[in-house]
Short mmCIF file of C-alpha atoms in Angstrom, two decimals:
data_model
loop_
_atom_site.label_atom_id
_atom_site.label_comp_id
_atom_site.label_asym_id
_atom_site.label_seq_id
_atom_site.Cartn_x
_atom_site.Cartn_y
_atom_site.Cartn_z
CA UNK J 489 30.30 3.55 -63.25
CA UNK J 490 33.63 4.75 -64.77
CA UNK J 491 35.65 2.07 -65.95
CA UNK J 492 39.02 2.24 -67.13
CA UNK J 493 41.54 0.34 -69.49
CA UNK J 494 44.61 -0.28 -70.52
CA UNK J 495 46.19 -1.39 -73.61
CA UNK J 496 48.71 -3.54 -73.53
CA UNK J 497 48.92 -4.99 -70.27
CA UNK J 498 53.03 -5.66 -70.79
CA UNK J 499 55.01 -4.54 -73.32
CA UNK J 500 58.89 -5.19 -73.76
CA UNK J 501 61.20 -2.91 -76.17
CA UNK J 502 64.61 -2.27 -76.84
CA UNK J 503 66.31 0.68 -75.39
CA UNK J 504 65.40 3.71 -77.54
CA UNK J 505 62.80 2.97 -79.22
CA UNK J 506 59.39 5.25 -79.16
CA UNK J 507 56.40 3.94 -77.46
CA UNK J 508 52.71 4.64 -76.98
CA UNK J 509 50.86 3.47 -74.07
CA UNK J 510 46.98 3.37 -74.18
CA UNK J 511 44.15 4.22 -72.03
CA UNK J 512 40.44 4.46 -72.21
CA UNK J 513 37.58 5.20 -70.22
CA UNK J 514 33.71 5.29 -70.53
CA UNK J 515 32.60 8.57 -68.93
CA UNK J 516 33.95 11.47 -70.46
CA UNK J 517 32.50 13.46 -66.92
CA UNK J 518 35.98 13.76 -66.01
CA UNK J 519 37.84 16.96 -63.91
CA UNK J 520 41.14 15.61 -65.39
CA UNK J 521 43.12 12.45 -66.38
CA UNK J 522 46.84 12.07 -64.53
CA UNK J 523 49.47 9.49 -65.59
CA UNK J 524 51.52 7.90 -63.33
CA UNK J 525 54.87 5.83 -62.74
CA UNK J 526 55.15 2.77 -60.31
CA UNK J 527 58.41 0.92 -59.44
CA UNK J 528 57.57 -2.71 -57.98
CA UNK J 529 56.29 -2.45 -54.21
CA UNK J 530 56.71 1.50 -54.37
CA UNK J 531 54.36 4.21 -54.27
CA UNK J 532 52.93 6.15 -57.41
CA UNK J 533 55.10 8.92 -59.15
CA UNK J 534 53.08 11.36 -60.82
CA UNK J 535 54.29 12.06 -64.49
CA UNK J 536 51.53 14.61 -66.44
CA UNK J 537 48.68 15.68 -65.09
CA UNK J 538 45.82 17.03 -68.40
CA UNK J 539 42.81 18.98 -66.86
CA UNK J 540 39.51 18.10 -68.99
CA UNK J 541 40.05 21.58 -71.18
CA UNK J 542 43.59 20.36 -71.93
CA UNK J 543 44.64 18.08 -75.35
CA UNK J 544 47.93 17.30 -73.95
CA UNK J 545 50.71 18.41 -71.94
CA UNK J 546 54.90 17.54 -72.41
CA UNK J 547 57.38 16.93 -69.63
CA UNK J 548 61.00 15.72 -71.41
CA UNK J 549 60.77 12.56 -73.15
CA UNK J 550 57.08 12.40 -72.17
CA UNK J 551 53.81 13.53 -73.46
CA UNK J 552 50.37 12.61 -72.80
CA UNK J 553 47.27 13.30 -74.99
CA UNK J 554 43.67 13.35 -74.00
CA UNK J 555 40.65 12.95 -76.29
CA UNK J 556 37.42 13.32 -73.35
CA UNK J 557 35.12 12.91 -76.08
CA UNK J 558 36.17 9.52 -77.11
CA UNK J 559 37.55 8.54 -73.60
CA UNK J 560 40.82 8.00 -74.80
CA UNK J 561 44.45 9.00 -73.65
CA UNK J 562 47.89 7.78 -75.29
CA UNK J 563 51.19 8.50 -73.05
CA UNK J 564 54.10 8.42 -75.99
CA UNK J 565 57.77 8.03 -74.75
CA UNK J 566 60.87 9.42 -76.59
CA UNK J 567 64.00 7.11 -77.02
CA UNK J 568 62.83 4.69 -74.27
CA UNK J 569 65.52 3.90 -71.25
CA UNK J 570 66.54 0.69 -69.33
CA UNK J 571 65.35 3.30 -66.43
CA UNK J 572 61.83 3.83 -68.01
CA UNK J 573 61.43 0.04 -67.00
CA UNK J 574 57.95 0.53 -64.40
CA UNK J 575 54.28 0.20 -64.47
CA UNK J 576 52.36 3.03 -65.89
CA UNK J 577 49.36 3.70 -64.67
CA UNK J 578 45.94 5.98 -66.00
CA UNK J 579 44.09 7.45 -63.43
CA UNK J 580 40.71 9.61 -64.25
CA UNK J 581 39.18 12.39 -61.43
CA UNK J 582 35.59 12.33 -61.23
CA UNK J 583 35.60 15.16 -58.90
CA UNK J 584 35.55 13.08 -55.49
CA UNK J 585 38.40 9.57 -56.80
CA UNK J 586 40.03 8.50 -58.82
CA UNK J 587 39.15 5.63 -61.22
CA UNK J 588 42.57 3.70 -61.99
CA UNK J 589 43.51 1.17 -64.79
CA UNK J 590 45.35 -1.91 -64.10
CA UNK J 591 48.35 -0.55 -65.75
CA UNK J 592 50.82 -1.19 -68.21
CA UNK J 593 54.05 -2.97 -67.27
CA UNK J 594 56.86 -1.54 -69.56
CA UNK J 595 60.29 -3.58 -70.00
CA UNK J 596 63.26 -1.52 -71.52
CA UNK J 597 65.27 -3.97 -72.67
CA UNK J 598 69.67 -2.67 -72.60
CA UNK V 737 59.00 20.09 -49.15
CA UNK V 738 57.56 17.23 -47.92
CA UNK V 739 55.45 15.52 -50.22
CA UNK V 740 53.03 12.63 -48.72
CA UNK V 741 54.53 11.15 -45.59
CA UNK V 742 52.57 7.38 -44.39
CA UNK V 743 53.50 5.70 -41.58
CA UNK V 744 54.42 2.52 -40.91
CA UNK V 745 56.32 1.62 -43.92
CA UNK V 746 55.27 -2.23 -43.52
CA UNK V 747 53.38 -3.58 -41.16
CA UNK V 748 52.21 -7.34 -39.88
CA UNK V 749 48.97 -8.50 -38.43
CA UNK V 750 47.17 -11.39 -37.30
CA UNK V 751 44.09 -11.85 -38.99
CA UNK V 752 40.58 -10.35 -36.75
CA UNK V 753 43.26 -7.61 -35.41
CA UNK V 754 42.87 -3.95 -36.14
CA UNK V 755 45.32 -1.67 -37.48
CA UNK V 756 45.66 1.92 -38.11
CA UNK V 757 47.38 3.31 -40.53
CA UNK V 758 48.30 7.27 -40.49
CA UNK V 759 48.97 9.86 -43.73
CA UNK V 760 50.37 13.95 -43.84
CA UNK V 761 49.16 15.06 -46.96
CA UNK V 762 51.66 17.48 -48.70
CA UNK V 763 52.05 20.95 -47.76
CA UNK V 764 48.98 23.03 -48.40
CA UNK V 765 46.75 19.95 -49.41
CA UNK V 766 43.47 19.81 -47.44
CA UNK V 767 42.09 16.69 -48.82
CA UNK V 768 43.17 13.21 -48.03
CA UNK V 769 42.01 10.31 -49.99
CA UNK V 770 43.19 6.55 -49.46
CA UNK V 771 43.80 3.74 -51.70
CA UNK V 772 43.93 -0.19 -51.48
CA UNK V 773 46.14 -1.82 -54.27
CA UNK V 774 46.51 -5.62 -54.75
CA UNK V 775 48.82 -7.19 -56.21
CA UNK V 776 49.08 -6.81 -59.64
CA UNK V 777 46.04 -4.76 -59.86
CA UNK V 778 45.11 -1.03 -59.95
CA UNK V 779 44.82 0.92 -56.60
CA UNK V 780 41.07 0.67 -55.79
CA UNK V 781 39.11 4.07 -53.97
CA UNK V 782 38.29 3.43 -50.35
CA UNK V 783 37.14 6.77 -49.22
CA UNK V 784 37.86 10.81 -49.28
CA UNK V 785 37.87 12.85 -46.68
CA UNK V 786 37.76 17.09 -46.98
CA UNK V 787 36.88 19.40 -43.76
CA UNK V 788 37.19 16.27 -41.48
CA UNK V 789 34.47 14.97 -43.17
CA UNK V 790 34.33 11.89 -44.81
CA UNK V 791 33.41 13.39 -48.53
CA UNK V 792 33.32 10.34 -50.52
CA UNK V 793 33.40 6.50 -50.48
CA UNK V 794 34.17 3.06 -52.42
CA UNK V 795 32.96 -0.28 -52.48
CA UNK V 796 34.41 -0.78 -48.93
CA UNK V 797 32.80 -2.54 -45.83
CA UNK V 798 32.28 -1.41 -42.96
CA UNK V 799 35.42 -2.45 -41.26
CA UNK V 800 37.24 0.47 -42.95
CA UNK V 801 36.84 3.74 -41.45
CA UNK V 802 38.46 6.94 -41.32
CA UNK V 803 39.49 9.83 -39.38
CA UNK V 804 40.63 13.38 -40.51
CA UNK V 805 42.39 16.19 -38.15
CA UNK V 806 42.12 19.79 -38.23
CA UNK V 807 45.64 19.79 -39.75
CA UNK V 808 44.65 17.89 -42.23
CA UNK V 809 46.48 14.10 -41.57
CA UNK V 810 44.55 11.55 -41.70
CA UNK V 811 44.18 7.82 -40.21
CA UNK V 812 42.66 4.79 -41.92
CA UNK V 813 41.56 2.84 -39.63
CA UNK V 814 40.86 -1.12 -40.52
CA UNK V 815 38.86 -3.91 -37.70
CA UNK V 816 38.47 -7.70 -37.90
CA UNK V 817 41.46 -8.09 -39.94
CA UNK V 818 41.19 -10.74 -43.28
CA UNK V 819 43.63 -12.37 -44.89
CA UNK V 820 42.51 -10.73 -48.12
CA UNK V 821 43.58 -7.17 -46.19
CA UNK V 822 46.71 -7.02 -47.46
CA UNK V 823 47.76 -4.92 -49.78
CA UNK V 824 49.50 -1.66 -50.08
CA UNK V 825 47.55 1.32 -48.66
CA UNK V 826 48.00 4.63 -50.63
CA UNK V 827 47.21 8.02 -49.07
CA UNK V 828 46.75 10.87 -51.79
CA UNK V 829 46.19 14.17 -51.17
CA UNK V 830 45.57 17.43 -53.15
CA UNK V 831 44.30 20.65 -53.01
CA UNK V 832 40.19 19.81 -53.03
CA UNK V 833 39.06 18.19 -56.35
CA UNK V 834 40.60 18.59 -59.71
CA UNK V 835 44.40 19.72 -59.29
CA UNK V 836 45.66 15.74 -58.99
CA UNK V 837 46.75 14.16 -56.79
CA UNK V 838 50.48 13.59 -54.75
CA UNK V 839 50.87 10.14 -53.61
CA UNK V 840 52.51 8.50 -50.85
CA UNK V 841 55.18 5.41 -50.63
CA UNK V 842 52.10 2.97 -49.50
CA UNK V 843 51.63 1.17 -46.47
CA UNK V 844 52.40 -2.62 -46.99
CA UNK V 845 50.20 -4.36 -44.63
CA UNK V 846 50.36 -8.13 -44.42
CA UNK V 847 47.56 -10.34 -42.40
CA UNK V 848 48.90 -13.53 -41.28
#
């Protein structure tokens, strides 16, 4: 069964400062890997989706690696903002789910 | 464009109730997939549906079931309500498997 993790649970930085969020999983049978954003009680905001062929992909201040043979992803964030302040959250597709970690709570501090 | 539309926003039940709770994937998805987060955890697979059928499923009981239209919306539907029920309920959809996923705003549901 896929399992997937994430590295560090909570993390707490001062506004503009770089960051690297981690994930990992064990099966590297995977269609793609998707990062996303969640605000307390709210839905999930997709940020970078990486199909399995893919190394990485950029959107702004973001950008998202994937290494399928070691089962890891990093998602690295330019000059961090007090807005920036969420849960981020890994999500692997097998093909038919998803296989979420328990996410990363990020604190941007003004 | 209308992305993921779920309905109702929040919701309150007595527990051994049912409830039903209803999703409109995003233009031009045909697959529908829902979602169970607790608190403080990661959103946890319930089941998938594609072609009105149900395609795929989690560690779910019984109680949980499903429904898919020809226009693609979907219903989760839940019986015998527990207290450990409540959580936000996530409809995805996407365009069948591996072009991600669009998520809705969730579905808090609350068993009293």
């Amino acid at each position: 069964k896929q399992e997937v993790t994430q590295i560090p649970a909570a993390l707490s930085v001062p506004e503009g400062e770089n960051l690297v969020l981690n994930c990992s999983f064990t099966d590297s049978a995977i269609y793609n890997l998707q990062w996303f954003r969640q605000d307390p009680g709210k839905g999930l905001t997709s940020l970078l989706l990486i199909q399995s062929s893919q190394r990485e992909q950029t959107s702004g201040r973001l950008n998202a690696s994937l290494d399928k043979s070691s089962g890891r992803s990093t998602l690295y964030i330019a000059a961090s903002q007090p807005g920036d302040s969420a849960t981020y959250l890994c999500a692997v597709d097998t093909g038919n789910q998803f296989y979420f970690g328990t996410g990363t709570s990020l604190t941007v501090i003004p | 464009d209308a992305g993921v539309t779920q309905s109702p926003t929040h919701l309150i039940k007595t527990r051994g109730q049912q409830v039903t709770l209803r999703c409109s994937p995003k233009s031009g998805h045909d697959t529908v997939s829902w979602y169970q987060q607790a608190l403080g955890q990661g959103p946890q697979f319930i089941f998938q549906y594609y072609e009105e059928e149900e395609r795929q499923r989690g560690n779910f009981p019984d109680r949980f079931s499903g429904h898919q239209f020809p226009n693609y919306s979907s219903e989760l539907n839940v019986n015998a309500l527990l207290l450990g029920d409540s959580a936000l309920y996530l409809c995805a959809s996407s365009l069948d498997r591996g072009h991600g996923y669009t998520f809705g705003s969730g579905t808090r549901l609350t068993v009293v």
